[in-house]
Coordinates of N, CA, C and O in Angstrom, one line a residue:
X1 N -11.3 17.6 78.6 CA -11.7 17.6 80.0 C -12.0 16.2 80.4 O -12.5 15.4 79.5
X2 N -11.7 15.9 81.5 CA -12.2 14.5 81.8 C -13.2 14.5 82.2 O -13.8 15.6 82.4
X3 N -13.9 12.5 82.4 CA -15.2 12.4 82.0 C -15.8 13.3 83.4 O -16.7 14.2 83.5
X4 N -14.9 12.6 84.7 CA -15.5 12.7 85.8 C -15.2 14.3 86.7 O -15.4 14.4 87.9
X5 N -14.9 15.1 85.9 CA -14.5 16.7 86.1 C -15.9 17.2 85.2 O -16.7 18.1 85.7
X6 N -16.1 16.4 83.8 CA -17.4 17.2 83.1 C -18.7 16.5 83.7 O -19.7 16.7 83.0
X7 N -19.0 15.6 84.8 CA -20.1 15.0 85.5 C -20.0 16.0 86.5 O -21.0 16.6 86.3
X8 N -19.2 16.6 87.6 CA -19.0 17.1 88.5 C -19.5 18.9 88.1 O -19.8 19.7 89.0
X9 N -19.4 19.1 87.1 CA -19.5 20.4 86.4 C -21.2 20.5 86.2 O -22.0 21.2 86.7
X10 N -21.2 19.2 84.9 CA -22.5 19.3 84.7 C -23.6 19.1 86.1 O -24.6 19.7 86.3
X11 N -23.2 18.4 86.8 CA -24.3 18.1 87.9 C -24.0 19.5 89.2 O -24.7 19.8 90.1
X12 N -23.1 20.0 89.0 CA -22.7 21.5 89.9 C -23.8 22.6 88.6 O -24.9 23.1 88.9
X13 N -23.5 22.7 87.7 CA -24.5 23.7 87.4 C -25.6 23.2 86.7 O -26.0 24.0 85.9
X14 N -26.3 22.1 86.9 CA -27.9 21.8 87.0 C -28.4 22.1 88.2 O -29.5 22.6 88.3
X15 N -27.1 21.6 89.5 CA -28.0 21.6 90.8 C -28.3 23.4 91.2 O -29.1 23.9 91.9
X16 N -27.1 24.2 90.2 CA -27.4 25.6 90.7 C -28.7 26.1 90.2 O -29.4 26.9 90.7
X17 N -28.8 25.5 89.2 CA -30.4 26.0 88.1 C -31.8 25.5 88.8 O -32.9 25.9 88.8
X18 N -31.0 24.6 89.4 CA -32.9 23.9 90.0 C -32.5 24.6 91.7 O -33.5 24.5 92.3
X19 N -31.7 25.2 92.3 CA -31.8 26.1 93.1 C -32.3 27.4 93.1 O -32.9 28.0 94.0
X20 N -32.0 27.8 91.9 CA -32.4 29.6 91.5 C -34.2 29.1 91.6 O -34.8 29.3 92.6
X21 N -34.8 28.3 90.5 CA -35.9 27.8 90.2 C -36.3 27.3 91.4 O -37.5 27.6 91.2
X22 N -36.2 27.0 92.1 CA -36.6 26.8 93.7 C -37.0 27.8 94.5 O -37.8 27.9 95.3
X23 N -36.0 28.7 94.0 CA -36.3 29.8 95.1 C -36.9 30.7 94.3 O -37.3 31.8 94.8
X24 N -37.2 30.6 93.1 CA -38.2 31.8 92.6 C -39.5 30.9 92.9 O -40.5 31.6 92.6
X25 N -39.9 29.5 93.4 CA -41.0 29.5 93.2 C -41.3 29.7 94.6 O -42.4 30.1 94.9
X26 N -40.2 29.6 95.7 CA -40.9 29.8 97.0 C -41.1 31.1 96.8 O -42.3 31.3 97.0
X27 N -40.5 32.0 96.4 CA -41.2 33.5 96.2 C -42.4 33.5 95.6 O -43.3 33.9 96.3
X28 N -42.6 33.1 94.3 CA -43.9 32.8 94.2 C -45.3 32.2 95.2 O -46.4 32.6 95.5
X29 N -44.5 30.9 95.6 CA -45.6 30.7 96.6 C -46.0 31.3 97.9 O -47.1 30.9 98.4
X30 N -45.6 32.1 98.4 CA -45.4 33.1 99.5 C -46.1 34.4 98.8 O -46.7 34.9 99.7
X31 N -46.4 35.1 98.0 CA -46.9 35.8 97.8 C -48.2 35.3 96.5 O -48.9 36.1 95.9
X32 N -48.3 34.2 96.3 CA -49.1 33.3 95.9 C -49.7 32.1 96.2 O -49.7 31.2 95.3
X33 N -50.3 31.9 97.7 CA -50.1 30.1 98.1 C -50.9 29.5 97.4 O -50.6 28.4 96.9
X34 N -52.4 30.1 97.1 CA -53.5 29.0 96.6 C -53.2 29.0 95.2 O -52.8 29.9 94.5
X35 N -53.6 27.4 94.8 CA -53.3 26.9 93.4 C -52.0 26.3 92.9 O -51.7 26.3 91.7
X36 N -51.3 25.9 93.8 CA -49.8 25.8 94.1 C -49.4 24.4 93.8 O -48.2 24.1 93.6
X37 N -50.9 23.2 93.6 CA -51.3 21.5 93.3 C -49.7 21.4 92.6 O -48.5 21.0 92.9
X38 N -50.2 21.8 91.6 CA -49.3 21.4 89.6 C -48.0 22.0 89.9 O -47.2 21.6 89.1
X39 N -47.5 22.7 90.6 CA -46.1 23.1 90.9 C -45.5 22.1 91.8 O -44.5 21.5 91.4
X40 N -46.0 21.9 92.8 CA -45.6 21.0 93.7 C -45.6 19.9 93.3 O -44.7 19.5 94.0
X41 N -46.2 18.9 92.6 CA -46.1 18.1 91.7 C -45.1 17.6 90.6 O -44.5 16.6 90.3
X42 N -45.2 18.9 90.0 CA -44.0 19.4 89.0 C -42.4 19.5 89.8 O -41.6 19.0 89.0
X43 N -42.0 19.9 91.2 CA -41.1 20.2 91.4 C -40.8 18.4 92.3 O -39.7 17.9 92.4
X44 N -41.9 17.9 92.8 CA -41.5 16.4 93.0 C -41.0 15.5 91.9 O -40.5 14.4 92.0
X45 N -41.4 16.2 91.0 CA -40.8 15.1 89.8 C -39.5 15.4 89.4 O -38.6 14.5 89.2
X46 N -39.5 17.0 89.2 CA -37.7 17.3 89.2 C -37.0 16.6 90.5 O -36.4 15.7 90.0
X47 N -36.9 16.7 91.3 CA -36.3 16.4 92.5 C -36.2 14.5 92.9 O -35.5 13.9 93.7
X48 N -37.1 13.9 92.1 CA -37.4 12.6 92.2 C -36.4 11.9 91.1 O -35.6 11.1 91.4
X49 N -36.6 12.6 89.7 CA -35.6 12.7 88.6 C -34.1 13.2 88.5 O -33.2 12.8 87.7
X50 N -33.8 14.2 89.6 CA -32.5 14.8 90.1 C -31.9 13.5 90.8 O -31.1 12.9 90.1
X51 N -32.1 13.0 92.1 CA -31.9 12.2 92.6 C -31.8 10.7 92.1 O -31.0 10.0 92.7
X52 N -32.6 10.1 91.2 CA -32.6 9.3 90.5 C -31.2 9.2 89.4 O -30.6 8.2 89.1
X53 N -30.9 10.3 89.1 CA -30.0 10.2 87.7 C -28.6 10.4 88.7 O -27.6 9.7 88.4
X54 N -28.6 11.2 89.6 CA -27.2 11.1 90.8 C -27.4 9.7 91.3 O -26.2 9.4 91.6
X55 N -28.2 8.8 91.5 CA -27.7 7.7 92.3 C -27.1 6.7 90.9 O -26.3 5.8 91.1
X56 N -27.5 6.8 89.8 CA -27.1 5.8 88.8 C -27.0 6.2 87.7 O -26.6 5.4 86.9
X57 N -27.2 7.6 87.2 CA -26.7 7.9 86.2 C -27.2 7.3 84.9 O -28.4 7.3 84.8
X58 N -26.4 6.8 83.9 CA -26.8 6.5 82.5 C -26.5 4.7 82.8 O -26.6 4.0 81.8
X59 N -26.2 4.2 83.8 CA -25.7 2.6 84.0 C -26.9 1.7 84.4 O -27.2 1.5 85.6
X60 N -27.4 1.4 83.4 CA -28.9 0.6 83.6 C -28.8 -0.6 84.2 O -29.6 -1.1 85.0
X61 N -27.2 -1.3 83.8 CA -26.7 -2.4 84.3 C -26.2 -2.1 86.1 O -26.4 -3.1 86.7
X62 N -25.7 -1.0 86.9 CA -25.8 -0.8 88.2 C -27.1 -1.1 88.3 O -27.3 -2.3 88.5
X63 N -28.1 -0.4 88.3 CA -29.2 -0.3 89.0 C -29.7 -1.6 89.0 O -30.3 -1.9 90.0
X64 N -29.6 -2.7 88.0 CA -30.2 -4.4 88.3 C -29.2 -4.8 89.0 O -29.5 -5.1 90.1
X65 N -27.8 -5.1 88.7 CA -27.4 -5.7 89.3 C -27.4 -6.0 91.0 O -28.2 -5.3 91.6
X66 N -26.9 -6.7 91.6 CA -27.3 -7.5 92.5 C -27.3 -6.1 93.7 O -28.2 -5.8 94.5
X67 N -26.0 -5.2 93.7 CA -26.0 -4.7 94.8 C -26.9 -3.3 94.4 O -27.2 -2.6 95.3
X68 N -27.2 -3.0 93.1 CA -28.5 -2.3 92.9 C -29.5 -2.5 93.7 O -30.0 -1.8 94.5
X69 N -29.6 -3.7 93.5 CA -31.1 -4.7 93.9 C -30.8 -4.1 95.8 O -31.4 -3.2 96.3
X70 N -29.9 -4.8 96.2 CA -29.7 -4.1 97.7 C -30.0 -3.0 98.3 O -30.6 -2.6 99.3
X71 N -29.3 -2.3 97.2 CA -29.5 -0.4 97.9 C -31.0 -0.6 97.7 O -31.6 -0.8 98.8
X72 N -31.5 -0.5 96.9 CA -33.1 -0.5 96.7 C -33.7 -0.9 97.3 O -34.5 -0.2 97.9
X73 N -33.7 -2.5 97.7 CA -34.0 -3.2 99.2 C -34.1 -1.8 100.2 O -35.1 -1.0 100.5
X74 N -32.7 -1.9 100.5 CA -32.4 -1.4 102.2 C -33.4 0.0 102.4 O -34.3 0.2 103.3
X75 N -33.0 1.0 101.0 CA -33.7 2.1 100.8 C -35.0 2.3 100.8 O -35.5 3.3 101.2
X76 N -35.7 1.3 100.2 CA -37.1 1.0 100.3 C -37.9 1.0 101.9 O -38.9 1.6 102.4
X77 N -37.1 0.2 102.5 CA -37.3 -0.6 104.1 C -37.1 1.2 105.3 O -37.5 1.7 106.4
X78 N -36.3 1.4 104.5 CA -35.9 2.7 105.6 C -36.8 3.7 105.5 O -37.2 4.5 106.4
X79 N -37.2 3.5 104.0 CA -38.1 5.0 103.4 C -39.2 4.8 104.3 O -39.5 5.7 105.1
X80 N -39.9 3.5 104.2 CA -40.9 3.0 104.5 C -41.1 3.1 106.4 O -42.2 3.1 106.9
X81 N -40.2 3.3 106.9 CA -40.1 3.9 108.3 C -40.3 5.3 108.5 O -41.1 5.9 109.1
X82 N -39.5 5.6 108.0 CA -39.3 7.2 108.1 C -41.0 7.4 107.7 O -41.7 7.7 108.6
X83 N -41.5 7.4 106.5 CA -42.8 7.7 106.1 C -43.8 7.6 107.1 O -44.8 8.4 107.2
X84 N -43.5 6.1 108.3 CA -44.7 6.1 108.8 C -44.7 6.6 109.9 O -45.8 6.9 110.5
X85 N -43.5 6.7 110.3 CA -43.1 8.3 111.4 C -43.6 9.6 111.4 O -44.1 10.3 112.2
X86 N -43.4 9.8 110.0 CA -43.5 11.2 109.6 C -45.1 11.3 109.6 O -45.6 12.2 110.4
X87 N -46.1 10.3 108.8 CA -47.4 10.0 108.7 C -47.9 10.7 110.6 O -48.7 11.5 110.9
X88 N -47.1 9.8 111.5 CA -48.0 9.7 112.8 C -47.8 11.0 113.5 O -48.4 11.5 114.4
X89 N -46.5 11.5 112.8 CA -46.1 13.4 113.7 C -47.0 14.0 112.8 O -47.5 15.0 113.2
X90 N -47.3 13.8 111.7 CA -48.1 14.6 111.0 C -49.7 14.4 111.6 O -50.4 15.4 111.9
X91 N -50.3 13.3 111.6 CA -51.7 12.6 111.9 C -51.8 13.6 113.8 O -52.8 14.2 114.2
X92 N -50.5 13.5 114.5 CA -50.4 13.9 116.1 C -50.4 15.3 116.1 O -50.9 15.7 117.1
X93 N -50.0 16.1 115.3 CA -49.7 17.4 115.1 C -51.8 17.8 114.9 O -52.6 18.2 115.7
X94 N -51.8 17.6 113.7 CA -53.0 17.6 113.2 C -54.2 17.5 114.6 O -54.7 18.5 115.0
X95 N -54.3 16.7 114.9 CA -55.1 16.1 115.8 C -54.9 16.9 117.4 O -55.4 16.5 118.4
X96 N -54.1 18.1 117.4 CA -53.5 18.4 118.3 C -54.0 20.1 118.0 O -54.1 20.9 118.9
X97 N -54.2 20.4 117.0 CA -54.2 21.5 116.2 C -56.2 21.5 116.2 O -56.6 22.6 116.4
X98 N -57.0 20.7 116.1 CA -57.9 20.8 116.0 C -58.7 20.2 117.1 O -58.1 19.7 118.0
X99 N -60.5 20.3 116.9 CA -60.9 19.9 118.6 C -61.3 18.4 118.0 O -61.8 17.7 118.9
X100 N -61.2 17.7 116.8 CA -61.5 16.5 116.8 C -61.0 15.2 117.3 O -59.8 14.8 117.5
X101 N -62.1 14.8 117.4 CA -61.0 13.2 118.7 C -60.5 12.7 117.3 O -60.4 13.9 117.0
X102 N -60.1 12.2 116.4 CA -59.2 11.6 115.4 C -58.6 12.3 114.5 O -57.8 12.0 113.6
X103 N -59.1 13.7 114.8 CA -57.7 14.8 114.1 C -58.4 14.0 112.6 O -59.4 13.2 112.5
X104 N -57.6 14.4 111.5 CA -58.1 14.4 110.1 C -58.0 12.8 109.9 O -57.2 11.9 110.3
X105 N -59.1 12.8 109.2 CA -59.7 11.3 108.9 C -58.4 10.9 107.7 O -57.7 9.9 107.9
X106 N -58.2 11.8 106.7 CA -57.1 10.9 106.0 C -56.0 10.9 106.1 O -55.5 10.3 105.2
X107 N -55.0 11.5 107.1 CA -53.8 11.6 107.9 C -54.0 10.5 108.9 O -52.9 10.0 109.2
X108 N -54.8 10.2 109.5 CA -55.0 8.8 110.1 C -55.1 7.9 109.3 O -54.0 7.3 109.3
X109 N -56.0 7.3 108.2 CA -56.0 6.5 107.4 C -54.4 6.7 106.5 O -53.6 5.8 106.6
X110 N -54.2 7.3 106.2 CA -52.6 7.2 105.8 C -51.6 6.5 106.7 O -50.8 5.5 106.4
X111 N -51.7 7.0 107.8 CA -51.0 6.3 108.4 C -51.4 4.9 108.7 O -50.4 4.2 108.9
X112 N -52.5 4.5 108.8 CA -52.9 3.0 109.7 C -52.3 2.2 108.2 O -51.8 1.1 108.3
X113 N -52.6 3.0 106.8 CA -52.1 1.7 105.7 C -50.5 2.0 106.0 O -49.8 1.1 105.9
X114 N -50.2 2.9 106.3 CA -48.6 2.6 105.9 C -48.0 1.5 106.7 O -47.1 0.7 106.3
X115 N -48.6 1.6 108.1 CA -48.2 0.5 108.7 C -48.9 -0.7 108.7 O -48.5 -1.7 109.4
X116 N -49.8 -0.8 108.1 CA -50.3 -2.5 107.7 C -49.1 -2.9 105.9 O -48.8 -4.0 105.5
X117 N -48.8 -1.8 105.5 CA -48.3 -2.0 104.4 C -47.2 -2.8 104.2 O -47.2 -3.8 103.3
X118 N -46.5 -2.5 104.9 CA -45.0 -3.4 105.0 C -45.6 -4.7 105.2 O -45.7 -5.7 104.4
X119 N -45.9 -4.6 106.4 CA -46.0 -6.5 106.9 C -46.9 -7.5 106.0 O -47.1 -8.7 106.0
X120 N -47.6 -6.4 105.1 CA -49.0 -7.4 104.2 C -48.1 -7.5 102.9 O -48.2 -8.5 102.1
X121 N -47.4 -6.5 102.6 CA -46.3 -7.0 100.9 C -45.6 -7.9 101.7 O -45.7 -9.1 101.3
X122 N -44.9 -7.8 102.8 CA -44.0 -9.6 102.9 C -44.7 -10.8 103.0 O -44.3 -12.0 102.8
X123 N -46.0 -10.4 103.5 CA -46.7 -12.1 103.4 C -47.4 -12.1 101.8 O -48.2 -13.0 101.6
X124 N -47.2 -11.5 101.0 CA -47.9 -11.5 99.8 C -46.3 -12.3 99.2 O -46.3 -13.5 98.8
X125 N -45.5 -11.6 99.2 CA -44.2 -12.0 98.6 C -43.8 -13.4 99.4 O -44.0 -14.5 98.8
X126 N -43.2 -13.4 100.9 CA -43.1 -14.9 101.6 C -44.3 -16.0 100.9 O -43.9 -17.2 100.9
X127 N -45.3 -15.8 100.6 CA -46.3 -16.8 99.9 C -46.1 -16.8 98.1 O -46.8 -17.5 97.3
X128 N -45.1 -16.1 97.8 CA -44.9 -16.4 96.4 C -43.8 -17.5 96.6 O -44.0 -18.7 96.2
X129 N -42.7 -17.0 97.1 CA -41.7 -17.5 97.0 C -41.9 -19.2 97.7 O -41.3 -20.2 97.4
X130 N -42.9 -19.0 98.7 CA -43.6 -20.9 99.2 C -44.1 -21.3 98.0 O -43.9 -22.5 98.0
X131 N -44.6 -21.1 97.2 CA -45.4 -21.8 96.0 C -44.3 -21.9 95.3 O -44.1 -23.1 94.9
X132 N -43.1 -20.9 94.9 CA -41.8 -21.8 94.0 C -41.1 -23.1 94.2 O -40.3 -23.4 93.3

C-alpha cells in the first residue's frame, strides 16, 4: 500500500474513533454534567495532540524550519485575536445574563490580560532584539 493512502487510512480511522469517543462522552455529559473538570481536560489534550500530529506529523525538521516558524507566527497572531473576541462575547454575554455591573470578575480580567498581552510580548521581544 502506499505511504500516503496508509496516512489517509490511518488518520480516517483515528478521526472515526475519537468521534464515536466524543459522542459517548457528550452522552455522558448530558446525563452527567457535574464533575466533567478531568474529561474536558483530557479530551483538550486529545484534540490539541490530533491537530498537532495532522499539521506536521513525524517531520521535526518542517515544524523549525523557516516556513514552520511562519505558520506558527501567523497562527499564533490570529489565535490571539480570535481569543480576545471570543474572551469579550463571553465577558458581554456573562455580564448581560447577570444583575452585576462587571458581569464575572474573571471573564473580565481574562479578557483585559489578553489584550494587554500581545502588545506587552512585542515590547519585551522588540527590546531584546535592540540589545543584539
Amino acid at each position: 500500500m502506499n505511504n500516503n493512502k496508509l496516512k489517509v487510512l490511518v488518520g480516517t480511522v483515528l478521526s472515526l474513533i475519537i468521534m464515536v469517543l466524543l459522542g459517548l462522552y457528550i452522552v455522558d455529559f448530558i446525563n452527567d454534567p457535574d464533575g466533567q473538570t478531568a474529561d474536558i481536560l483530557i479530551w483538550m489534550i486529545v484534540i490539541v495532540t490530533f491537530f498537532h500530529s495532522a499539521t506536521w506529523g513525524s517531520d521535526k525538521k518542517a515544524e523549525k524550519d523557516e516556513m514552520g516558524q511562519r505558520i506558527k507566527n501567523e497562527s499564533g497572531k490570529i489565535s490571539y485575536y480570535i481569543l480576545t473576541v471570543f474572551l469579550f462575547v463571553l465577558w458581554f454575554v456573562y455580564n448581560q445574563m447577570t444583575e452585576s455591573t462587571l458581569g464575572s470578575i474573571f471573564l473580565l480580567s481574562a479578557f483585559c490580560i489578553g489584550v494587554i498581552l500581545f502588545p506587552l510580548v512585542q515590547f519585551v521581544i522588540a527590546k531584546k532584539y535592540m540589545k543584539d
